């Protein structure tokens, strides 16, 4: 976190009207910001200003946004929100697989942008609070005791299959972050075949059902159609 209480956002966007919309919004909502209009500047600004959040356009004049994300990821775990056009859907998934945390699709509303920023902020806050050594994960009524391998909802044990447990842990360890189908299937099965994708859908449906039945709440796991899943910090 930077010295002041206001978060510093690096806005990487070559399209001036979009950049202005974003910076005006940030300014009106108490964020500080710096801007970069191409990939080279983005890397320079990210390394010299250590921003708290990155808003990253993928279609840049000099480099592919995904390449910029890869570079920045080699030294920084700053949250990266991809700002992409619908035509860049595959790039968006590629960006998530290469370390981006979240995405927003153009054209977007100011409310959408602010909501994405809030999700990221909550994630940052919980990361600072819990540190990395925590062996118990808590999110609302959901609790995972990694040591015991047990999951609880409202202190009642939830009976999960080993695969469901692995998927839930993966989502929990990346709470607030969108995980792509490929990322999840790679982590769970070590590969990403069509059949794994179908299995993932089935496991995810039963996992959500179990959580929902006990908690009366289906807000924990979000589906991003055609992209993947995310656990929400409730
Ligand atoms: Ca662009």
JSON list of C-alpha atoms and ligand atoms in Angstrom, two decimals:
[
{"chain": "A", "resi": 1, "resn": "UNK", "atom": "CA", "xyz": [0.00, 0.00, 0.00]},
{"chain": "A", "resi": 2, "resn": "UNK", "atom": "CA", "xyz": [1.26, 3.49, -0.72]},
{"chain": "A", "resi": 3, "resn": "UNK", "atom": "CA", "xyz": [1.84, 6.19, 1.87]},
{"chain": "A", "resi": 4, "resn": "UNK", "atom": "CA", "xyz": [-1.46, 7.96, 1.47]},
{"chain": "A", "resi": 5, "resn": "UNK", "atom": "CA", "xyz": [-4.76, 6.22, 2.12]},
{"chain": "A", "resi": 6, "resn": "UNK", "atom": "CA", "xyz": [-5.78, 6.59, -1.49]},
{"chain": "A", "resi": 7, "resn": "UNK", "atom": "CA", "xyz": [-5.00, 3.68, -3.76]},
{"chain": "A", "resi": 8, "resn": "UNK", "atom": "CA", "xyz": [-2.83, 4.36, -6.77]},
{"chain": "A", "resi": 9, "resn": "UNK", "atom": "CA", "xyz": [-4.20, 2.99, -10.04]},
{"chain": "A", "resi": 10, "resn": "UNK", "atom": "CA", "xyz": [-2.12, 2.66, -13.19]},
{"chain": "A", "resi": 11, "resn": "UNK", "atom": "CA", "xyz": [-4.38, 3.12, -16.22]},
{"chain": "A", "resi": 12, "resn": "UNK", "atom": "CA", "xyz": [-2.92, 1.56, -19.36]},
{"chain": "A", "resi": 13, "resn": "UNK", "atom": "CA", "xyz": [-5.02, 2.66, -22.32]},
{"chain": "A", "resi": 14, "resn": "UNK", "atom": "CA", "xyz": [-4.13, 4.14, -25.71]},
{"chain": "A", "resi": 15, "resn": "UNK", "atom": "CA", "xyz": [-7.66, 5.31, -26.51]},
{"chain": "A", "resi": 16, "resn": "UNK", "atom": "CA", "xyz": [-7.86, 8.85, -25.07]},
{"chain": "A", "resi": 17, "resn": "UNK", "atom": "CA", "xyz": [-11.67, 9.04, -24.57]},
{"chain": "A", "resi": 18, "resn": "UNK", "atom": "CA", "xyz": [-11.69, 5.72, -22.68]},
{"chain": "A", "resi": 19, "resn": "UNK", "atom": "CA", "xyz": [-8.65, 6.78, -20.67]},
{"chain": "A", "resi": 20, "resn": "UNK", "atom": "CA", "xyz": [-10.36, 10.05, -19.76]},
{"chain": "A", "resi": 21, "resn": "UNK", "atom": "CA", "xyz": [-13.54, 8.27, -18.71]},
{"chain": "A", "resi": 22, "resn": "UNK", "atom": "CA", "xyz": [-11.52, 6.02, -16.43]},
{"chain": "A", "resi": 23, "resn": "UNK", "atom": "CA", "xyz": [-9.36, 8.76, -14.90]},
{"chain": "A", "resi": 24, "resn": "UNK", "atom": "CA", "xyz": [-12.36, 11.07, -14.35]},
{"chain": "A", "resi": 25, "resn": "UNK", "atom": "CA", "xyz": [-14.12, 8.24, -12.55]},
{"chain": "A", "resi": 26, "resn": "UNK", "atom": "CA", "xyz": [-11.06, 7.47, -10.44]},
{"chain": "A", "resi": 27, "resn": "UNK", "atom": "CA", "xyz": [-10.59, 11.10, -9.50]},
{"chain": "A", "resi": 28, "resn": "UNK", "atom": "CA", "xyz": [-14.25, 11.48, -8.50]},
{"chain": "A", "resi": 29, "resn": "UNK", "atom": "CA", "xyz": [-14.01, 8.42, -6.24]},
{"chain": "A", "resi": 30, "resn": "UNK", "atom": "CA", "xyz": [-10.86, 9.18, -4.33]},
{"chain": "A", "resi": 31, "resn": "UNK", "atom": "CA", "xyz": [-8.34, 7.11, -6.20]},
{"chain": "A", "resi": 32, "resn": "UNK", "atom": "CA", "xyz": [-5.00, 8.42, -7.32]},
{"chain": "A", "resi": 33, "resn": "UNK", "atom": "CA", "xyz": [-3.91, 7.47, -10.81]},
{"chain": "A", "resi": 34, "resn": "UNK", "atom": "CA", "xyz": [-1.12, 7.52, -13.34]},
{"chain": "A", "resi": 35, "resn": "UNK", "atom": "CA", "xyz": [-1.52, 6.71, -17.01]},
{"chain": "A", "resi": 36, "resn": "UNK", "atom": "CA", "xyz": [0.35, 4.96, -19.78]},
{"chain": "A", "resi": 37, "resn": "UNK", "atom": "CA", "xyz": [-0.65, 4.97, -23.46]},
{"chain": "A", "resi": 38, "resn": "UNK", "atom": "CA", "xyz": [1.48, 2.04, -24.59]},
{"chain": "A", "resi": 39, "resn": "UNK", "atom": "CA", "xyz": [3.15, -1.13, -23.34]},
{"chain": "A", "resi": 40, "resn": "UNK", "atom": "CA", "xyz": [6.59, 0.31, -22.87]},
{"chain": "A", "resi": 41, "resn": "UNK", "atom": "CA", "xyz": [5.27, 3.17, -20.71]},
{"chain": "A", "resi": 42, "resn": "UNK", "atom": "CA", "xyz": [3.12, 0.71, -18.79]},
{"chain": "A", "resi": 43, "resn": "UNK", "atom": "CA", "xyz": [6.15, -1.34, -17.76]},
{"chain": "A", "resi": 44, "resn": "UNK", "atom": "CA", "xyz": [8.11, 1.79, -16.89]},
{"chain": "A", "resi": 45, "resn": "UNK", "atom": "CA", "xyz": [5.31, 3.30, -14.77]},
{"chain": "A", "resi": 46, "resn": "UNK", "atom": "CA", "xyz": [4.53, -0.01, -13.07]},
{"chain": "A", "resi": 47, "resn": "UNK", "atom": "CA", "xyz": [8.15, -0.50, -12.07]},
{"chain": "A", "resi": 48, "resn": "UNK", "atom": "CA", "xyz": [8.82, 3.06, -10.94]},
{"chain": "A", "resi": 49, "resn": "UNK", "atom": "CA", "xyz": [5.53, 3.87, -9.11]},
{"chain": "A", "resi": 50, "resn": "UNK", "atom": "CA", "xyz": [4.56, 0.53, -7.62]},
{"chain": "A", "resi": 51, "resn": "UNK", "atom": "CA", "xyz": [0.79, 1.04, -8.18]},
{"chain": "A", "resi": 52, "resn": "UNK", "atom": "CA", "xyz": [-1.84, -0.78, -6.08]},
{"chain": "A", "resi": 53, "resn": "UNK", "atom": "CA", "xyz": [-4.03, -1.75, -9.03]},
{"chain": "A", "resi": 54, "resn": "UNK", "atom": "CA", "xyz": [-3.51, -1.93, -12.79]},
{"chain": "A", "resi": 55, "resn": "UNK", "atom": "CA", "xyz": [-6.24, -1.32, -15.37]},
{"chain": "A", "resi": 56, "resn": "UNK", "atom": "CA", "xyz": [-4.89, -2.86, -18.53]},
{"chain": "A", "resi": 57, "resn": "UNK", "atom": "CA", "xyz": [-6.11, -2.41, -22.08]},
{"chain": "A", "resi": 58, "resn": "UNK", "atom": "CA", "xyz": [-5.07, -5.36, -24.27]},
{"chain": "A", "resi": 59, "resn": "UNK", "atom": "CA", "xyz": [-4.94, -3.72, -27.69]},
{"chain": "A", "resi": 60, "resn": "UNK", "atom": "CA", "xyz": [-1.94, -1.42, -27.38]},
{"chain": "A", "resi": 61, "resn": "UNK", "atom": "CA", "xyz": [-0.09, 0.32, -30.24]},
{"chain": "A", "resi": 62, "resn": "UNK", "atom": "CA", "xyz": [3.39, -1.06, -29.53]},
{"chain": "A", "resi": 63, "resn": "UNK", "atom": "CA", "xyz": [2.97, -4.42, -27.77]},
{"chain": "A", "resi": 64, "resn": "UNK", "atom": "CA", "xyz": [0.35, -6.99, -26.99]},
{"chain": "A", "resi": 65, "resn": "UNK", "atom": "CA", "xyz": [-1.17, -6.28, -23.56]},
{"chain": "A", "resi": 66, "resn": "UNK", "atom": "CA", "xyz": [-0.71, -9.94, -22.63]},
{"chain": "A", "resi": 67, "resn": "UNK", "atom": "CA", "xyz": [3.07, -9.57, -23.14]},
{"chain": "A", "resi": 68, "resn": "UNK", "atom": "CA", "xyz": [3.02, -6.55, -20.82]},
{"chain": "A", "resi": 69, "resn": "UNK", "atom": "CA", "xyz": [1.15, -8.59, -18.19]},
{"chain": "A", "resi": 70, "resn": "UNK", "atom": "CA", "xyz": [3.71, -11.40, -18.45]},
{"chain": "A", "resi": 71, "resn": "UNK", "atom": "CA", "xyz": [6.58, -8.95, -17.93]},
{"chain": "A", "resi": 72, "resn": "UNK", "atom": "CA", "xyz": [4.96, -7.20, -14.97]},
{"chain": "A", "resi": 73, "resn": "UNK", "atom": "CA", "xyz": [4.07, -10.57, -13.42]},
{"chain": "A", "resi": 74, "resn": "UNK", "atom": "CA", "xyz": [7.73, -11.56, -13.45]},
{"chain": "A", "resi": 75, "resn": "UNK", "atom": "CA", "xyz": [8.38, -9.13, -10.59]},
{"chain": "A", "resi": 76, "resn": "UNK", "atom": "CA", "xyz": [5.03, -7.96, -9.22]},
{"chain": "A", "resi": 77, "resn": "UNK", "atom": "CA", "xyz": [1.78, -9.48, -7.95]},
{"chain": "A", "resi": 78, "resn": "UNK", "atom": "CA", "xyz": [-0.15, -6.19, -8.30]},
{"chain": "A", "resi": 79, "resn": "UNK", "atom": "CA", "xyz": [-3.83, -6.91, -9.10]},
{"chain": "A", "resi": 80, "resn": "UNK", "atom": "CA", "xyz": [-4.40, -6.53, -12.84]},
{"chain": "A", "resi": 81, "resn": "UNK", "atom": "CA", "xyz": [-7.86, -5.84, -14.25]},
{"chain": "A", "resi": 82, "resn": "UNK", "atom": "CA", "xyz": [-7.99, -6.32, -18.00]},
{"chain": "A", "resi": 83, "resn": "UNK", "atom": "CA", "xyz": [-10.09, -3.84, -19.95]},
{"chain": "A", "resi": 84, "resn": "UNK", "atom": "CA", "xyz": [-10.91, -5.53, -23.23]},
{"chain": "A", "resi": 85, "resn": "UNK", "atom": "CA", "xyz": [-13.20, -5.19, -26.22]},
{"chain": "A", "resi": 86, "resn": "UNK", "atom": "CA", "xyz": [-15.58, -8.06, -27.03]},
{"chain": "A", "resi": 87, "resn": "UNK", "atom": "CA", "xyz": [-13.52, -8.88, -30.10]},
{"chain": "A", "resi": 88, "resn": "UNK", "atom": "CA", "xyz": [-10.60, -9.58, -27.77]},
{"chain": "A", "resi": 89, "resn": "UNK", "atom": "CA", "xyz": [-12.36, -12.41, -25.90]},
{"chain": "A", "resi": 90, "resn": "UNK", "atom": "CA", "xyz": [-9.61, -14.95, -26.56]},
{"chain": "A", "resi": 91, "resn": "UNK", "atom": "CA", "xyz": [-6.97, -12.42, -25.54]},
{"chain": "A", "resi": 92, "resn": "UNK", "atom": "CA", "xyz": [-8.90, -11.83, -22.35]},
{"chain": "A", "resi": 93, "resn": "UNK", "atom": "CA", "xyz": [-8.76, -15.54, -21.45]},
{"chain": "A", "resi": 94, "resn": "UNK", "atom": "CA", "xyz": [-5.10, -15.60, -22.42]},
{"chain": "A", "resi": 95, "resn": "UNK", "atom": "CA", "xyz": [-4.50, -12.59, -20.17]},
{"chain": "A", "resi": 96, "resn": "UNK", "atom": "CA", "xyz": [-6.22, -14.32, -17.23]},
{"chain": "A", "resi": 97, "resn": "UNK", "atom": "CA", "xyz": [-4.11, -17.43, -17.83]},
{"chain": "A", "resi": 98, "resn": "UNK", "atom": "CA", "xyz": [-0.99, -15.25, -17.77]},
{"chain": "A", "resi": 99, "resn": "UNK", "atom": "CA", "xyz": [-1.67, -13.64, -14.44]},
{"chain": "A", "resi": 100, "resn": "UNK", "atom": "CA", "xyz": [-4.44, -11.05, -14.86]},
{"chain": "A", "resi": 101, "resn": "UNK", "atom": "CA", "xyz": [-6.92, -11.13, -11.97]},
{"chain": "A", "resi": 102, "resn": "UNK", "atom": "CA", "xyz": [-10.14, -9.86, -13.43]},
{"chain": "A", "resi": 103, "resn": "UNK", "atom": "CA", "xyz": [-11.63, -8.26, -16.52]},
{"chain": "A", "resi": 104, "resn": "UNK", "atom": "CA", "xyz": [-14.13, -5.71, -17.65]},
{"chain": "A", "resi": 105, "resn": "UNK", "atom": "CA", "xyz": [-15.53, -5.57, -21.16]},
{"chain": "A", "resi": 106, "resn": "UNK", "atom": "CA", "xyz": [-15.84, -2.41, -23.25]},
{"chain": "A", "resi": 107, "resn": "UNK", "atom": "CA", "xyz": [-18.14, -0.56, -23.37]},
{"chain": "A", "resi": 108, "resn": "UNK", "atom": "CA", "xyz": [-18.55, -0.54, -19.60]},
{"chain": "A", "resi": 109, "resn": "UNK", "atom": "CA", "xyz": [-20.42, 1.72, -17.20]},
{"chain": "A", "resi": 110, "resn": "UNK", "atom": "CA", "xyz": [-18.81, 3.77, -14.46]},
{"chain": "A", "resi": 111, "resn": "UNK", "atom": "CA", "xyz": [-20.66, 1.58, -11.92]},
{"chain": "A", "resi": 112, "resn": "UNK", "atom": "CA", "xyz": [-19.16, -1.56, -13.40]},
{"chain": "A", "resi": 113, "resn": "UNK", "atom": "CA", "xyz": [-15.68, -0.11, -13.22]},
{"chain": "A", "resi": 114, "resn": "UNK", "atom": "CA", "xyz": [-16.15, 0.94, -9.60]},
{"chain": "A", "resi": 115, "resn": "UNK", "atom": "CA", "xyz": [-17.56, -2.48, -8.70]},
{"chain": "A", "resi": 116, "resn": "UNK", "atom": "CA", "xyz": [-14.49, -4.20, -10.19]},
{"chain": "A", "resi": 117, "resn": "UNK", "atom": "CA", "xyz": [-12.21, -1.88, -8.24]},
{"chain": "A", "resi": 118, "resn": "UNK", "atom": "CA", "xyz": [-14.08, -2.61, -5.01]},
{"chain": "A", "resi": 119, "resn": "UNK", "atom": "CA", "xyz": [-13.75, -6.38, -5.54]},
{"chain": "A", "resi": 120, "resn": "UNK", "atom": "CA", "xyz": [-10.01, -5.93, -6.00]},
{"chain": "A", "resi": 121, "resn": "UNK", "atom": "CA", "xyz": [-9.73, -3.69, -2.95]},
{"chain": "A", "resi": 122, "resn": "UNK", "atom": "CA", "xyz": [-11.53, -6.23, -0.76]},
{"chain": "A", "resi": 123, "resn": "UNK", "atom": "CA", "xyz": [-9.13, -8.86, -2.00]},
{"chain": "A", "resi": 124, "resn": "UNK", "atom": "CA", "xyz": [-6.13, -6.66, -1.24]},
{"chain": "A", "resi": 125, "resn": "UNK", "atom": "CA", "xyz": [-7.49, -5.94, 2.24]},
{"chain": "A", "resi": 126, "resn": "UNK", "atom": "CA", "xyz": [-8.01, -9.61, 3.07]},
{"chain": "A", "resi": 127, "resn": "UNK", "atom": "CA", "xyz": [-4.57, -10.45, 1.70]},
{"chain": "A", "resi": 128, "resn": "UNK", "atom": "CA", "xyz": [-2.91, -7.94, 4.00]},
{"chain": "A", "resi": 129, "resn": "UNK", "atom": "CA", "xyz": [-4.96, -9.13, 6.93]},
{"chain": "A", "resi": 130, "resn": "UNK", "atom": "CA", "xyz": [-4.46, -12.87, 6.55]},
{"chain": "A", "resi": 131, "resn": "UNK", "atom": "CA", "xyz": [-0.91, -12.97, 5.26]},
{"chain": "A", "resi": 132, "resn": "UNK", "atom": "CA", "xyz": [0.23, -16.18, 3.63]},
{"chain": "A", "resi": 133, "resn": "UNK", "atom": "CA", "xyz": [0.76, -18.45, 6.60]},
{"chain": "A", "resi": 134, "resn": "UNK", "atom": "CA", "xyz": [-2.90, -18.84, 7.52]},
{"chain": "A", "resi": 135, "resn": "UNK", "atom": "CA", "xyz": [-4.01, -22.47, 7.68]},
{"chain": "A", "resi": 136, "resn": "UNK", "atom": "CA", "xyz": [-7.67, -21.57, 8.00]},
{"chain": "A", "resi": 137, "resn": "UNK", "atom": "CA", "xyz": [-9.60, -19.75, 5.32]},
{"chain": "A", "resi": 138, "resn": "UNK", "atom": "CA", "xyz": [-12.73, -17.84, 6.28]},
{"chain": "A", "resi": 139, "resn": "UNK", "atom": "CA", "xyz": [-15.17, -16.09, 3.99]},
{"chain": "A", "resi": 140, "resn": "UNK", "atom": "CA", "xyz": [-18.57, -15.22, 5.46]},
{"chain": "A", "resi": 141, "resn": "UNK", "atom": "CA", "xyz": [-20.09, -18.47, 6.73]},
{"chain": "A", "resi": 142, "resn": "UNK", "atom": "CA", "xyz": [-17.59, -20.57, 4.81]},
{"chain": "A", "resi": 143, "resn": "UNK", "atom": "CA", "xyz": [-14.55, -21.92, 6.60]},
{"chain": "A", "resi": 144, "resn": "UNK", "atom": "CA", "xyz": [-11.83, -24.20, 5.24]},
{"chain": "A", "resi": 145, "resn": "UNK", "atom": "CA", "xyz": [-9.44, -25.82, 7.68]},
{"chain": "A", "resi": 146, "resn": "UNK", "atom": "CA", "xyz": [-6.56, -26.75, 5.37]},
{"chain": "A", "resi": 147, "resn": "UNK", "atom": "CA", "xyz": [-4.72, -28.70, 8.07]},
{"chain": "A", "resi": 148, "resn": "UNK", "atom": "CA", "xyz": [-7.68, -30.96, 8.83]},
{"chain": "A", "resi": 149, "resn": "UNK", "atom": "CA", "xyz": [-8.95, -30.93, 5.24]},
{"chain": "A", "resi": 150, "resn": "UNK", "atom": "CA", "xyz": [-12.41, -29.97, 6.45]},
{"chain": "A", "resi": 151, "resn": "UNK", "atom": "CA", "xyz": [-14.93, -27.45, 5.16]},
{"chain": "A", "resi": 152, "resn": "UNK", "atom": "CA", "xyz": [-17.58, -25.84, 7.33]},
{"chain": "A", "resi": 153, "resn": "UNK", "atom": "CA", "xyz": [-20.59, -23.69, 6.66]},
{"chain": "A", "resi": 154, "resn": "UNK", "atom": "CA", "xyz": [-21.91, -21.96, 9.79]},
{"chain": "A", "resi": 155, "resn": "UNK", "atom": "CA", "xyz": [-19.68, -24.36, 11.78]},
{"chain": "A", "resi": 156, "resn": "UNK", "atom": "CA", "xyz": [-21.40, -27.39, 10.29]},
{"chain": "A", "resi": 157, "resn": "UNK", "atom": "CA", "xyz": [-19.16, -29.72, 8.32]},
{"chain": "A", "resi": 158, "resn": "UNK", "atom": "CA", "xyz": [-19.74, -29.87, 4.59]},
{"chain": "A", "resi": 159, "resn": "UNK", "atom": "CA", "xyz": [-19.11, -33.27, 3.02]},
{"chain": "A", "resi": 160, "resn": "UNK", "atom": "CA", "xyz": [-17.19, -32.85, -0.20]},
{"chain": "A", "resi": 161, "resn": "UNK", "atom": "CA", "xyz": [-15.60, -35.33, -2.56]},
{"chain": "A", "resi": 162, "resn": "UNK", "atom": "CA", "xyz": [-11.81, -34.99, -2.92]},
{"chain": "A", "resi": 163, "resn": "UNK", "atom": "CA", "xyz": [-12.17, -33.25, -6.29]},
{"chain": "A", "resi": 164, "resn": "UNK", "atom": "CA", "xyz": [-14.80, -30.83, -4.97]},
{"chain": "A", "resi": 165, "resn": "UNK", "atom": "CA", "xyz": [-12.50, -30.06, -2.05]},
{"chain": "A", "resi": 166, "resn": "UNK", "atom": "CA", "xyz": [-9.56, -29.39, -4.38]},
{"chain": "A", "resi": 167, "resn": "UNK", "atom": "CA", "xyz": [-11.64, -27.08, -6.56]},
{"chain": "A", "resi": 168, "resn": "UNK", "atom": "CA", "xyz": [-12.96, -25.19, -3.54]},
{"chain": "A", "resi": 169, "resn": "UNK", "atom": "CA", "xyz": [-9.43, -24.74, -2.13]},
{"chain": "A", "resi": 170, "resn": "UNK", "atom": "CA", "xyz": [-8.18, -23.50, -5.47]},
{"chain": "A", "resi": 171, "resn": "UNK", "atom": "CA", "xyz": [-10.97, -20.91, -5.65]},
{"chain": "A", "resi": 172, "resn": "UNK", "atom": "CA", "xyz": [-10.41, -19.92, -2.01]},
{"chain": "A", "resi": 173, "resn": "UNK", "atom": "CA", "xyz": [-6.67, -19.48, -2.48]},
{"chain": "A", "resi": 174, "resn": "UNK", "atom": "CA", "xyz": [-7.48, -17.15, -5.36]},
{"chain": "A", "resi": 175, "resn": "UNK", "atom": "CA", "xyz": [-10.49, -15.45, -3.81]},
{"chain": "A", "resi": 176, "resn": "UNK", "atom": "CA", "xyz": [-11.62, -12.43, -5.83]},
{"chain": "A", "resi": 177, "resn": "UNK", "atom": "CA", "xyz": [-9.78, -13.62, -8.90]},
{"chain": "A", "resi": 178, "resn": "UNK", "atom": "CA", "xyz": [-11.36, -15.06, -12.03]},
{"chain": "A", "resi": 179, "resn": "UNK", "atom": "CA", "xyz": [-9.87, -18.48, -12.75]},
{"chain": "A", "resi": 180, "resn": "UNK", "atom": "CA", "xyz": [-10.18, -19.74, -16.31]},
{"chain": "A", "resi": 181, "resn": "UNK", "atom": "CA", "xyz": [-11.45, -23.22, -17.18]},
{"chain": "A", "resi": 182, "resn": "UNK", "atom": "CA", "xyz": [-7.98, -24.10, -18.46]},
{"chain": "A", "resi": 183, "resn": "UNK", "atom": "CA", "xyz": [-6.28, -22.92, -15.27]},
{"chain": "A", "resi": 184, "resn": "UNK", "atom": "CA", "xyz": [-8.64, -24.93, -13.05]},
{"chain": "A", "resi": 185, "resn": "UNK", "atom": "CA", "xyz": [-8.53, -28.15, -15.08]},
{"chain": "A", "resi": 186, "resn": "UNK", "atom": "CA", "xyz": [-4.74, -27.91, -15.31]},
{"chain": "A", "resi": 187, "resn": "UNK", "atom": "CA", "xyz": [-4.49, -27.57, -11.55]},
{"chain": "A", "resi": 188, "resn": "UNK", "atom": "CA", "xyz": [-6.99, -30.32, -10.77]},
{"chain": "A", "resi": 189, "resn": "UNK", "atom": "CA", "xyz": [-6.31, -32.90, -13.48]},
{"chain": "A", "resi": 190, "resn": "UNK", "atom": "CA", "xyz": [-2.94, -31.73, -14.81]},
{"chain": "A", "resi": 191, "resn": "UNK", "atom": "CA", "xyz": [-4.39, -31.29, -18.30]},
{"chain": "A", "resi": 192, "resn": "UNK", "atom": "CA", "xyz": [-7.21, -29.50, -20.04]},
{"chain": "A", "resi": 193, "resn": "UNK", "atom": "CA", "xyz": [-9.20, -31.71, -22.35]},
{"chain": "A", "resi": 194, "resn": "UNK", "atom": "CA", "xyz": [-12.78, -31.22, -23.48]},
{"chain": "A", "resi": 195, "resn": "UNK", "atom": "CA", "xyz": [-13.80, -34.06, -21.18]},
{"chain": "A", "resi": 196, "resn": "UNK", "atom": "CA", "xyz": [-12.14, -32.32, -18.22]},
{"chain": "A", "resi": 197, "resn": "UNK", "atom": "CA", "xyz": [-14.11, -29.21, -18.97]},
{"chain": "A", "resi": 198, "resn": "UNK", "atom": "CA", "xyz": [-17.34, -31.20, -18.93]},
{"chain": "A", "resi": 199, "resn": "UNK", "atom": "CA", "xyz": [-16.29, -32.81, -15.63]},
{"chain": "A", "resi": 200, "resn": "UNK", "atom": "CA", "xyz": [-15.45, -29.43, -14.16]},
{"chain": "A", "resi": 201, "resn": "UNK", "atom": "CA", "xyz": [-18.95, -28.20, -14.93]},
{"chain": "A", "resi": 202, "resn": "UNK", "atom": "CA", "xyz": [-20.48, -31.19, -13.17]},
{"chain": "A", "resi": 203, "resn": "UNK", "atom": "CA", "xyz": [-18.22, -30.91, -10.10]},
{"chain": "A", "resi": 204, "resn": "UNK", "atom": "CA", "xyz": [-18.82, -27.18, -9.91]},
{"chain": "A", "resi": 205, "resn": "UNK", "atom": "CA", "xyz": [-22.60, -27.68, -10.03]},
{"chain": "A", "resi": 206, "resn": "UNK", "atom": "CA", "xyz": [-22.57, -30.20, -7.17]},
{"chain": "A", "resi": 207, "resn": "UNK", "atom": "CA", "xyz": [-20.12, -28.12, -5.14]},
{"chain": "A", "resi": 208, "resn": "UNK", "atom": "CA", "xyz": [-22.26, -25.01, -5.46]},
{"chain": "A", "resi": 209, "resn": "UNK", "atom": "CA", "xyz": [-25.39, -26.98, -4.64]},
{"chain": "A", "resi": 210, "resn": "UNK", "atom": "CA", "xyz": [-23.82, -28.30, -1.42]},
{"chain": "A", "resi": 211, "resn": "UNK", "atom": "CA", "xyz": [-22.69, -24.84, -0.35]},
{"chain": "A", "resi": 212, "resn": "UNK", "atom": "CA", "xyz": [-26.03, -23.31, -1.24]},
{"chain": "A", "resi": 213, "resn": "UNK", "atom": "CA", "xyz": [-28.10, -25.92, 0.61]},
{"chain": "A", "resi": 214, "resn": "UNK", "atom": "CA", "xyz": [-26.17, -25.36, 3.86]},
{"chain": "A", "resi": 215, "resn": "UNK", "atom": "CA", "xyz": [-25.70, -21.62, 3.65]},
{"chain": "A", "resi": 216, "resn": "UNK", "atom": "CA", "xyz": [-28.86, -20.59, 1.83]},
{"chain": "A", "resi": 217, "resn": "UNK", "atom": "CA", "xyz": [-26.57, -18.47, -0.28]},
{"chain": "A", "resi": 218, "resn": "UNK", "atom": "CA", "xyz": [-25.26, -19.02, -3.79]},
{"chain": "A", "resi": 219, "resn": "UNK", "atom": "CA", "xyz": [-23.09, -15.91, -3.87]},
{"chain": "A", "resi": 220, "resn": "UNK", "atom": "CA", "xyz": [-19.78, -17.60, -3.08]},
{"chain": "A", "resi": 221, "resn": "UNK", "atom": "CA", "xyz": [-18.94, -18.89, -6.54]},
{"chain": "A", "resi": 222, "resn": "UNK", "atom": "CA", "xyz": [-19.58, -16.79, -9.61]},
{"chain": "A", "resi": 223, "resn": "UNK", "atom": "CA", "xyz": [-19.81, -18.27, -13.09]},
{"chain": "A", "resi": 224, "resn": "UNK", "atom": "CA", "xyz": [-18.19, -16.37, -15.94]},
{"chain": "A", "resi": 225, "resn": "UNK", "atom": "CA", "xyz": [-19.74, -17.94, -19.01]},
{"chain": "A", "resi": 226, "resn": "UNK", "atom": "CA", "xyz": [-17.12, -19.00, -21.52]},
{"chain": "A", "resi": 227, "resn": "UNK", "atom": "CA", "xyz": [-14.32, -17.90, -19.18]},
{"chain": "A", "resi": 228, "resn": "UNK", "atom": "CA", "xyz": [-14.31, -19.63, -15.80]},
{"chain": "A", "resi": 229, "resn": "UNK", "atom": "CA", "xyz": [-15.21, -19.15, -12.12]},
{"chain": "A", "resi": 230, "resn": "UNK", "atom": "CA", "xyz": [-14.47, -16.87, -9.25]},
{"chain": "A", "resi": 231, "resn": "UNK", "atom": "CA", "xyz": [-14.98, -17.03, -5.51]},
{"chain": "A", "resi": 232, "resn": "UNK", "atom": "CA", "xyz": [-16.39, -13.77, -4.22]},
{"chain": "A", "resi": 233, "resn": "UNK", "atom": "CA", "xyz": [-15.17, -12.28, -0.95]},
{"chain": "A", "resi": 234, "resn": "UNK", "atom": "CA", "xyz": [-18.51, -11.92, 0.86]},
{"chain": "B", "resi": 1, "resn": "LIG", "atom": "CA1", "xyz": [-6.58, -0.05, -27.24]}
]
